[in-house]
C-alpha cells in the first residue's frame, strides 16, 4: 500500500488514520507506563530515568492488542476498525511483531539515562519474562473459549498471566529503577498483582454489561463469542438445575443468537453474578492499597494510587 509497517503501528496507537494522515483519536489508557513512572518516582527516582522502560511497556501491550484482535476476530477497538480488519491478518501479524521489536529497542535507551548496564539488563529480563507470561495467558484464554469445565482457580491463574504480568512488571521495574530496596520492590510487585486482577475482572464485567457506546462493543459481546470470562466461569460454577443446563446448552452450541444471549444474561442476573464480580473488583482494589501500607509514599503518591483504584472499579471502557 506504499506505507510500510510503521504506518500500521501509528494507526493502531491512534496517531494516524488509515490513509496515514495525522489525527487525534481515542487512545489507550497508558496504565502500564503510568504505573512504571509512578513506582519510579515514589521510590525516589526521576520520571526521565524510567521513561524508556515505560515506553517499552506500552508498546509491548499494544503489540499484544494487535495480535489479540486477530485471534479474537474483534473488528473494532476504540471505536475504529482494528488493524487486521483494515489490512488483513498477515499485515497485522507483521505489524504486531514490529511493535514488539520497537519495544525491545526502546530499552537500549536506559543506559543513556544513567542506568547501569547491570540494571538495564535486569529490566530487559523482567520485561521479557513478563510478556512471555502474557502470551502464555493469552494462549490459555483462547484454549478456554467454548468450554464449560473451566474452574475459578484456572481462570484466575490465566488472568494473573495475561493481564497481571505486565502490571506487576510495570511497578517492579519502576521501583527498581527508582532505587527501591528489595522489600519495597516486592511490595510494588504484589500491588501490581492485585491491580491486574482488578483491571481484568472489571474488563470482564464490561465485556458483558458494558455500555456499547462507551466500550465500542455490543452488550453481551463476550457471551456471543462464548468467551469464558470470569462472570461466565462463576455462573457455571454456581448454577444448578435448569440454569446449569441452559448455560451448558448455550455454550456447547456452534453459534449464539440474540435470544440465547438474553437467556444467559437473565440467568446471570438470577445468580447475582454481576454483584459478585463487582465485589471482587473492590476486594482487589482494597488489597492493592494495603500492599503499600509499609511503603513510605508521599501524600500525593498515596492519593494517586487511591484515585487509580477508584477509576479501575468504576470505569466504563
mmCIF file with all atom_site columns, C-alpha atoms in Angstrom, residues 102-239:
data_model
loop_
_atom_site.group_PDB
_atom_site.id
_atom_site.type_symbol
_atom_site.label_atom_id
_atom_site.label_alt_id
_atom_site.label_comp_id
_atom_site.label_asym_id
_atom_site.label_entity_id
_atom_site.label_seq_id
_atom_site.pdbx_PDB_ins_code
_atom_site.Cartn_x
_atom_site.Cartn_y
_atom_site.Cartn_z
_atom_site.occupancy
_atom_site.B_iso_or_equiv
_atom_site.pdbx_formal_charge
_atom_site.auth_seq_id
_atom_site.auth_comp_id
_atom_site.auth_asym_id
_atom_site.auth_atom_id
_atom_site.pdbx_PDB_model_num
ATOM 1   C CA . UNK A 1 102 ? 10.461  -1.438  18.704 1.00 0.00 ? 102 UNK A CA 1
ATOM 2   C CA . UNK A 1 103 ? 9.566   -2.046  22.350 1.00 0.00 ? 103 UNK A CA 1
ATOM 3   C CA . UNK A 1 104 ? 12.777  -4.017  22.835 1.00 0.00 ? 104 UNK A CA 1
ATOM 4   C CA . UNK A 1 105 ? 14.783  -1.302  21.092 1.00 0.00 ? 105 UNK A CA 1
ATOM 5   C CA . UNK A 1 106 ? 13.399  1.323   23.469 1.00 0.00 ? 106 UNK A CA 1
ATOM 6   C CA . UNK A 1 107 ? 15.113  -0.390  26.390 1.00 0.00 ? 107 UNK A CA 1
ATOM 7   C CA . UNK A 1 108 ? 18.513  0.347   24.848 1.00 0.00 ? 108 UNK A CA 1
ATOM 8   C CA . UNK A 1 109 ? 17.970  3.985   25.805 1.00 0.00 ? 109 UNK A CA 1
ATOM 9   C CA . UNK A 1 110 ? 18.078  3.129   29.507 1.00 0.00 ? 110 UNK A CA 1
ATOM 10  C CA . UNK A 1 111 ? 21.868  3.380   29.574 1.00 0.00 ? 111 UNK A CA 1
ATOM 11  C CA . UNK A 1 112 ? 21.551  6.933   28.219 1.00 0.00 ? 112 UNK A CA 1
ATOM 12  C CA . UNK A 1 113 ? 19.545  7.781   31.348 1.00 0.00 ? 113 UNK A CA 1
ATOM 13  C CA . UNK A 1 114 ? 22.432  6.911   33.704 1.00 0.00 ? 114 UNK A CA 1
ATOM 14  C CA . UNK A 1 115 ? 21.107  3.396   34.296 1.00 0.00 ? 115 UNK A CA 1
ATOM 15  C CA . UNK A 1 116 ? 23.900  0.843   34.769 1.00 0.00 ? 116 UNK A CA 1
ATOM 16  C CA . UNK A 1 117 ? 24.303  -1.939  32.225 1.00 0.00 ? 117 UNK A CA 1
ATOM 17  C CA . UNK A 1 118 ? 23.540  -4.408  35.021 1.00 0.00 ? 118 UNK A CA 1
ATOM 18  C CA . UNK A 1 119 ? 20.228  -2.750  35.904 1.00 0.00 ? 119 UNK A CA 1
ATOM 19  C CA . UNK A 1 120 ? 19.309  -2.218  32.256 1.00 0.00 ? 120 UNK A CA 1
ATOM 20  C CA . UNK A 1 121 ? 19.906  -5.907  31.570 1.00 0.00 ? 121 UNK A CA 1
ATOM 21  C CA . UNK A 1 122 ? 17.823  -6.817  34.623 1.00 0.00 ? 122 UNK A CA 1
ATOM 22  C CA . UNK A 1 123 ? 14.962  -4.633  33.388 1.00 0.00 ? 123 UNK A CA 1
ATOM 23  C CA . UNK A 1 124 ? 15.149  -6.237  29.950 1.00 0.00 ? 124 UNK A CA 1
ATOM 24  C CA . UNK A 1 125 ? 14.984  -9.682  31.538 1.00 0.00 ? 125 UNK A CA 1
ATOM 25  C CA . UNK A 1 126 ? 11.978  -8.740  33.679 1.00 0.00 ? 126 UNK A CA 1
ATOM 26  C CA . UNK A 1 127 ? 10.101  -7.344  30.688 1.00 0.00 ? 127 UNK A CA 1
ATOM 27  C CA . UNK A 1 128 ? 10.880  -10.359 28.513 1.00 0.00 ? 128 UNK A CA 1
ATOM 28  C CA . UNK A 1 129 ? 9.683   -12.712 31.245 1.00 0.00 ? 129 UNK A CA 1
ATOM 29  C CA . UNK A 1 130 ? 6.538   -10.618 31.676 1.00 0.00 ? 130 UNK A CA 1
ATOM 30  C CA . UNK A 1 131 ? 5.496   -10.706 28.054 1.00 0.00 ? 131 UNK A CA 1
ATOM 31  C CA . UNK A 1 132 ? 6.251   -14.403 27.831 1.00 0.00 ? 132 UNK A CA 1
ATOM 32  C CA . UNK A 1 133 ? 3.792   -14.843 30.717 1.00 0.00 ? 133 UNK A CA 1
ATOM 33  C CA . UNK A 1 134 ? 1.339   -12.532 28.977 1.00 0.00 ? 134 UNK A CA 1
ATOM 34  C CA . UNK A 1 135 ? 1.468   -14.627 25.800 1.00 0.00 ? 135 UNK A CA 1
ATOM 35  C CA . UNK A 1 136 ? 1.046   -17.833 27.803 1.00 0.00 ? 136 UNK A CA 1
ATOM 36  C CA . UNK A 1 137 ? -2.008  -16.267 29.438 1.00 0.00 ? 137 UNK A CA 1
ATOM 37  C CA . UNK A 1 138 ? -3.446  -15.336 26.050 1.00 0.00 ? 138 UNK A CA 1
ATOM 38  C CA . UNK A 1 139 ? -2.971  -18.920 24.865 1.00 0.00 ? 139 UNK A CA 1
ATOM 39  C CA . UNK A 1 140 ? -4.810  -20.218 27.928 1.00 0.00 ? 140 UNK A CA 1
ATOM 40  C CA . UNK A 1 141 ? -7.593  -17.681 27.384 1.00 0.00 ? 141 UNK A CA 1
ATOM 41  C CA . UNK A 1 142 ? -8.076  -18.897 23.814 1.00 0.00 ? 142 UNK A CA 1
ATOM 42  C CA . UNK A 1 143 ? -7.997  -22.525 24.915 1.00 0.00 ? 143 UNK A CA 1
ATOM 43  C CA . UNK A 1 144 ? -10.781 -21.879 27.451 1.00 0.00 ? 144 UNK A CA 1
ATOM 44  C CA . UNK A 1 145 ? -13.250 -20.464 24.913 1.00 0.00 ? 145 UNK A CA 1
ATOM 45  C CA . UNK A 1 146 ? -16.340 -22.605 24.415 1.00 0.00 ? 146 UNK A CA 1
ATOM 46  C CA . UNK A 1 147 ? -15.540 -24.883 27.355 1.00 0.00 ? 147 UNK A CA 1
ATOM 47  C CA . UNK A 1 148 ? -17.895 -25.436 30.282 1.00 0.00 ? 148 UNK A CA 1
ATOM 48  C CA . UNK A 1 149 ? -15.365 -27.042 32.635 1.00 0.00 ? 149 UNK A CA 1
ATOM 49  C CA . UNK A 1 150 ? -13.098 -24.068 33.380 1.00 0.00 ? 150 UNK A CA 1
ATOM 50  C CA . UNK A 1 151 ? -12.952 -23.517 37.134 1.00 0.00 ? 151 UNK A CA 1
ATOM 51  C CA . UNK A 1 152 ? -12.381 -20.263 39.017 1.00 0.00 ? 152 UNK A CA 1
ATOM 52  C CA . UNK A 1 153 ? -8.871  -21.266 40.058 1.00 0.00 ? 153 UNK A CA 1
ATOM 53  C CA . UNK A 1 154 ? -7.818  -21.964 36.479 1.00 0.00 ? 154 UNK A CA 1
ATOM 54  C CA . UNK A 1 155 ? -9.386  -18.741 35.242 1.00 0.00 ? 155 UNK A CA 1
ATOM 55  C CA . UNK A 1 156 ? -7.759  -16.558 37.896 1.00 0.00 ? 156 UNK A CA 1
ATOM 56  C CA . UNK A 1 157 ? -4.427  -18.223 37.158 1.00 0.00 ? 157 UNK A CA 1
ATOM 57  C CA . UNK A 1 158 ? -4.867  -17.342 33.499 1.00 0.00 ? 158 UNK A CA 1
ATOM 58  C CA . UNK A 1 159 ? -5.591  -13.651 34.101 1.00 0.00 ? 159 UNK A CA 1
ATOM 59  C CA . UNK A 1 160 ? -2.694  -13.396 36.545 1.00 0.00 ? 160 UNK A CA 1
ATOM 60  C CA . UNK A 1 161 ? -0.545  -14.127 33.487 1.00 0.00 ? 161 UNK A CA 1
ATOM 61  C CA . UNK A 1 162 ? -2.447  -12.479 30.637 1.00 0.00 ? 162 UNK A CA 1
ATOM 62  C CA . UNK A 1 163 ? -3.117  -9.190  32.411 1.00 0.00 ? 163 UNK A CA 1
ATOM 63  C CA . UNK A 1 164 ? -1.256  -9.337  35.686 1.00 0.00 ? 164 UNK A CA 1
ATOM 64  C CA . UNK A 1 165 ? 2.215   -9.980  34.259 1.00 0.00 ? 165 UNK A CA 1
ATOM 65  C CA . UNK A 1 166 ? 2.646   -6.530  32.697 1.00 0.00 ? 166 UNK A CA 1
ATOM 66  C CA . UNK A 1 167 ? 1.034   -4.763  35.668 1.00 0.00 ? 167 UNK A CA 1
ATOM 67  C CA . UNK A 1 168 ? 3.478   -6.470  38.045 1.00 0.00 ? 168 UNK A CA 1
ATOM 68  C CA . UNK A 1 169 ? 6.378   -5.810  35.706 1.00 0.00 ? 169 UNK A CA 1
ATOM 69  C CA . UNK A 1 170 ? 5.493   -2.112  35.361 1.00 0.00 ? 170 UNK A CA 1
ATOM 70  C CA . UNK A 1 171 ? 5.585   -1.493  39.103 1.00 0.00 ? 171 UNK A CA 1
ATOM 71  C CA . UNK A 1 172 ? 8.518   -3.844  39.680 1.00 0.00 ? 172 UNK A CA 1
ATOM 72  C CA . UNK A 1 173 ? 10.674  -2.196  37.004 1.00 0.00 ? 173 UNK A CA 1
ATOM 73  C CA . UNK A 1 174 ? 9.671   1.306   38.099 1.00 0.00 ? 174 UNK A CA 1
ATOM 74  C CA . UNK A 1 175 ? 10.598  0.625   41.721 1.00 0.00 ? 175 UNK A CA 1
ATOM 75  C CA . UNK A 1 176 ? 13.857  -0.995  40.662 1.00 0.00 ? 176 UNK A CA 1
ATOM 76  C CA . UNK A 1 177 ? 14.848  1.992   38.507 1.00 0.00 ? 177 UNK A CA 1
ATOM 77  C CA . UNK A 1 178 ? 13.841  4.331   41.334 1.00 0.00 ? 178 UNK A CA 1
ATOM 78  C CA . UNK A 1 179 ? 16.376  2.686   43.609 1.00 0.00 ? 179 UNK A CA 1
ATOM 79  C CA . UNK A 1 180 ? 13.920  0.928   45.924 1.00 0.00 ? 180 UNK A CA 1
ATOM 80  C CA . UNK A 1 181 ? 15.130  -1.714  48.367 1.00 0.00 ? 181 UNK A CA 1
ATOM 81  C CA . UNK A 1 182 ? 14.110  -5.373  47.779 1.00 0.00 ? 182 UNK A CA 1
ATOM 82  C CA . UNK A 1 183 ? 11.187  -5.281  50.232 1.00 0.00 ? 183 UNK A CA 1
ATOM 83  C CA . UNK A 1 184 ? 9.740   -2.201  48.528 1.00 0.00 ? 184 UNK A CA 1
ATOM 84  C CA . UNK A 1 185 ? 10.164  -3.764  45.086 1.00 0.00 ? 185 UNK A CA 1
ATOM 85  C CA . UNK A 1 186 ? 8.328   -6.846  46.374 1.00 0.00 ? 186 UNK A CA 1
ATOM 86  C CA . UNK A 1 187 ? 5.505   -4.667  47.741 1.00 0.00 ? 187 UNK A CA 1
ATOM 87  C CA . UNK A 1 188 ? 5.085   -2.955  44.377 1.00 0.00 ? 188 UNK A CA 1
ATOM 88  C CA . UNK A 1 189 ? 5.117   -6.334  42.648 1.00 0.00 ? 189 UNK A CA 1
ATOM 89  C CA . UNK A 1 190 ? 2.280   -7.532  44.909 1.00 0.00 ? 190 UNK A CA 1
ATOM 90  C CA . UNK A 1 191 ? 0.452   -4.258  44.304 1.00 0.00 ? 191 UNK A CA 1
ATOM 91  C CA . UNK A 1 192 ? 0.652   -4.941  40.568 1.00 0.00 ? 192 UNK A CA 1
ATOM 92  C CA . UNK A 1 193 ? -0.757  -8.427  41.059 1.00 0.00 ? 193 UNK A CA 1
ATOM 93  C CA . UNK A 1 194 ? -3.922  -7.091  42.663 1.00 0.00 ? 194 UNK A CA 1
ATOM 94  C CA . UNK A 1 195 ? -4.209  -4.231  40.175 1.00 0.00 ? 195 UNK A CA 1
ATOM 95  C CA . UNK A 1 196 ? -4.060  -6.754  37.344 1.00 0.00 ? 196 UNK A CA 1
ATOM 96  C CA . UNK A 1 197 ? -6.909  -8.741  38.852 1.00 0.00 ? 197 UNK A CA 1
ATOM 97  C CA . UNK A 1 198 ? -8.990  -5.604  39.437 1.00 0.00 ? 198 UNK A CA 1
ATOM 98  C CA . UNK A 1 199 ? -8.434  -4.362  35.900 1.00 0.00 ? 199 UNK A CA 1
ATOM 99  C CA . UNK A 1 200 ? -9.208  -7.659  34.160 1.00 0.00 ? 200 UNK A CA 1
ATOM 100 C CA . UNK A 1 201 ? -12.249 -8.527  36.259 1.00 0.00 ? 201 UNK A CA 1
ATOM 101 C CA . UNK A 1 202 ? -13.691 -5.067  35.590 1.00 0.00 ? 202 UNK A CA 1
ATOM 102 C CA . UNK A 1 203 ? -12.898 -5.655  31.913 1.00 0.00 ? 203 UNK A CA 1
ATOM 103 C CA . UNK A 1 204 ? -14.856 -8.914  32.115 1.00 0.00 ? 204 UNK A CA 1
ATOM 104 C CA . UNK A 1 205 ? -17.820 -7.073  33.607 1.00 0.00 ? 205 UNK A CA 1
ATOM 105 C CA . UNK A 1 206 ? -17.720 -4.520  30.785 1.00 0.00 ? 206 UNK A CA 1
ATOM 106 C CA . UNK A 1 207 ? -17.432 -7.315  28.208 1.00 0.00 ? 207 UNK A CA 1
ATOM 107 C CA . UNK A 1 208 ? -20.909 -8.456  29.201 1.00 0.00 ? 208 UNK A CA 1
ATOM 108 C CA . UNK A 1 209 ? -22.726 -5.499  30.762 1.00 0.00 ? 209 UNK A CA 1
ATOM 109 C CA . UNK A 1 210 ? -20.742 -2.538  29.418 1.00 0.00 ? 210 UNK A CA 1
ATOM 110 C CA . UNK A 1 211 ? -22.399 0.346   27.609 1.00 0.00 ? 211 UNK A CA 1
ATOM 111 C CA . UNK A 1 212 ? -21.876 -0.273  23.902 1.00 0.00 ? 212 UNK A CA 1
ATOM 112 C CA . UNK A 1 213 ? -21.355 3.450   23.259 1.00 0.00 ? 213 UNK A CA 1
ATOM 113 C CA . UNK A 1 214 ? -18.517 3.585   25.795 1.00 0.00 ? 214 UNK A CA 1
ATOM 114 C CA . UNK A 1 215 ? -16.892 0.220   25.089 1.00 0.00 ? 215 UNK A CA 1
ATOM 115 C CA . UNK A 1 216 ? -17.358 0.180   21.328 1.00 0.00 ? 216 UNK A CA 1
ATOM 116 C CA . UNK A 1 217 ? -18.767 -3.346  21.622 1.00 0.00 ? 217 UNK A CA 1
ATOM 117 C CA . UNK A 1 218 ? -22.380 -4.555  21.858 1.00 0.00 ? 218 UNK A CA 1
ATOM 118 C CA . UNK A 1 219 ? -23.865 -5.549  25.227 1.00 0.00 ? 219 UNK A CA 1
ATOM 119 C CA . UNK A 1 220 ? -23.285 -9.257  25.802 1.00 0.00 ? 220 UNK A CA 1
ATOM 120 C CA . UNK A 1 221 ? -20.371 -9.332  23.326 1.00 0.00 ? 221 UNK A CA 1
ATOM 121 C CA . UNK A 1 222 ? -18.346 -11.843 25.368 1.00 0.00 ? 222 UNK A CA 1
ATOM 122 C CA . UNK A 1 223 ? -21.381 -14.113 25.726 1.00 0.00 ? 223 UNK A CA 1
ATOM 123 C CA . UNK A 1 224 ? -21.979 -14.114 21.984 1.00 0.00 ? 224 UNK A CA 1
ATOM 124 C CA . UNK A 1 225 ? -18.430 -15.259 21.254 1.00 0.00 ? 225 UNK A CA 1
ATOM 125 C CA . UNK A 1 226 ? -18.598 -17.854 24.061 1.00 0.00 ? 226 UNK A CA 1
ATOM 126 C CA . UNK A 1 227 ? -15.698 -16.269 25.871 1.00 0.00 ? 227 UNK A CA 1
ATOM 127 C CA . UNK A 1 228 ? -15.104 -17.808 29.268 1.00 0.00 ? 228 UNK A CA 1
ATOM 128 C CA . UNK A 1 229 ? -14.692 -14.576 31.211 1.00 0.00 ? 229 UNK A CA 1
ATOM 129 C CA . UNK A 1 230 ? -14.974 -14.550 34.994 1.00 0.00 ? 230 UNK A CA 1
ATOM 130 C CA . UNK A 1 231 ? -18.741 -13.848 35.148 1.00 0.00 ? 231 UNK A CA 1
ATOM 131 C CA . UNK A 1 232 ? -19.423 -16.891 32.977 1.00 0.00 ? 232 UNK A CA 1
ATOM 132 C CA . UNK A 1 233 ? -16.965 -19.105 34.859 1.00 0.00 ? 233 UNK A CA 1
ATOM 133 C CA . UNK A 1 234 ? -18.568 -18.091 38.164 1.00 0.00 ? 234 UNK A CA 1
ATOM 134 C CA . UNK A 1 235 ? -22.079 -18.606 36.764 1.00 0.00 ? 235 UNK A CA 1
ATOM 135 C CA . UNK A 1 236 ? -21.151 -22.088 35.525 1.00 0.00 ? 236 UNK A CA 1
ATOM 136 C CA . UNK A 1 237 ? -19.808 -22.967 38.980 1.00 0.00 ? 237 UNK A CA 1
ATOM 137 C CA . UNK A 1 238 ? -22.831 -21.598 40.849 1.00 0.00 ? 238 UNK A CA 1
ATOM 138 C CA . UNK A 1 239 ? -25.660 -22.667 38.515 1.00 0.00 ? 239 UNK A CA 1
#
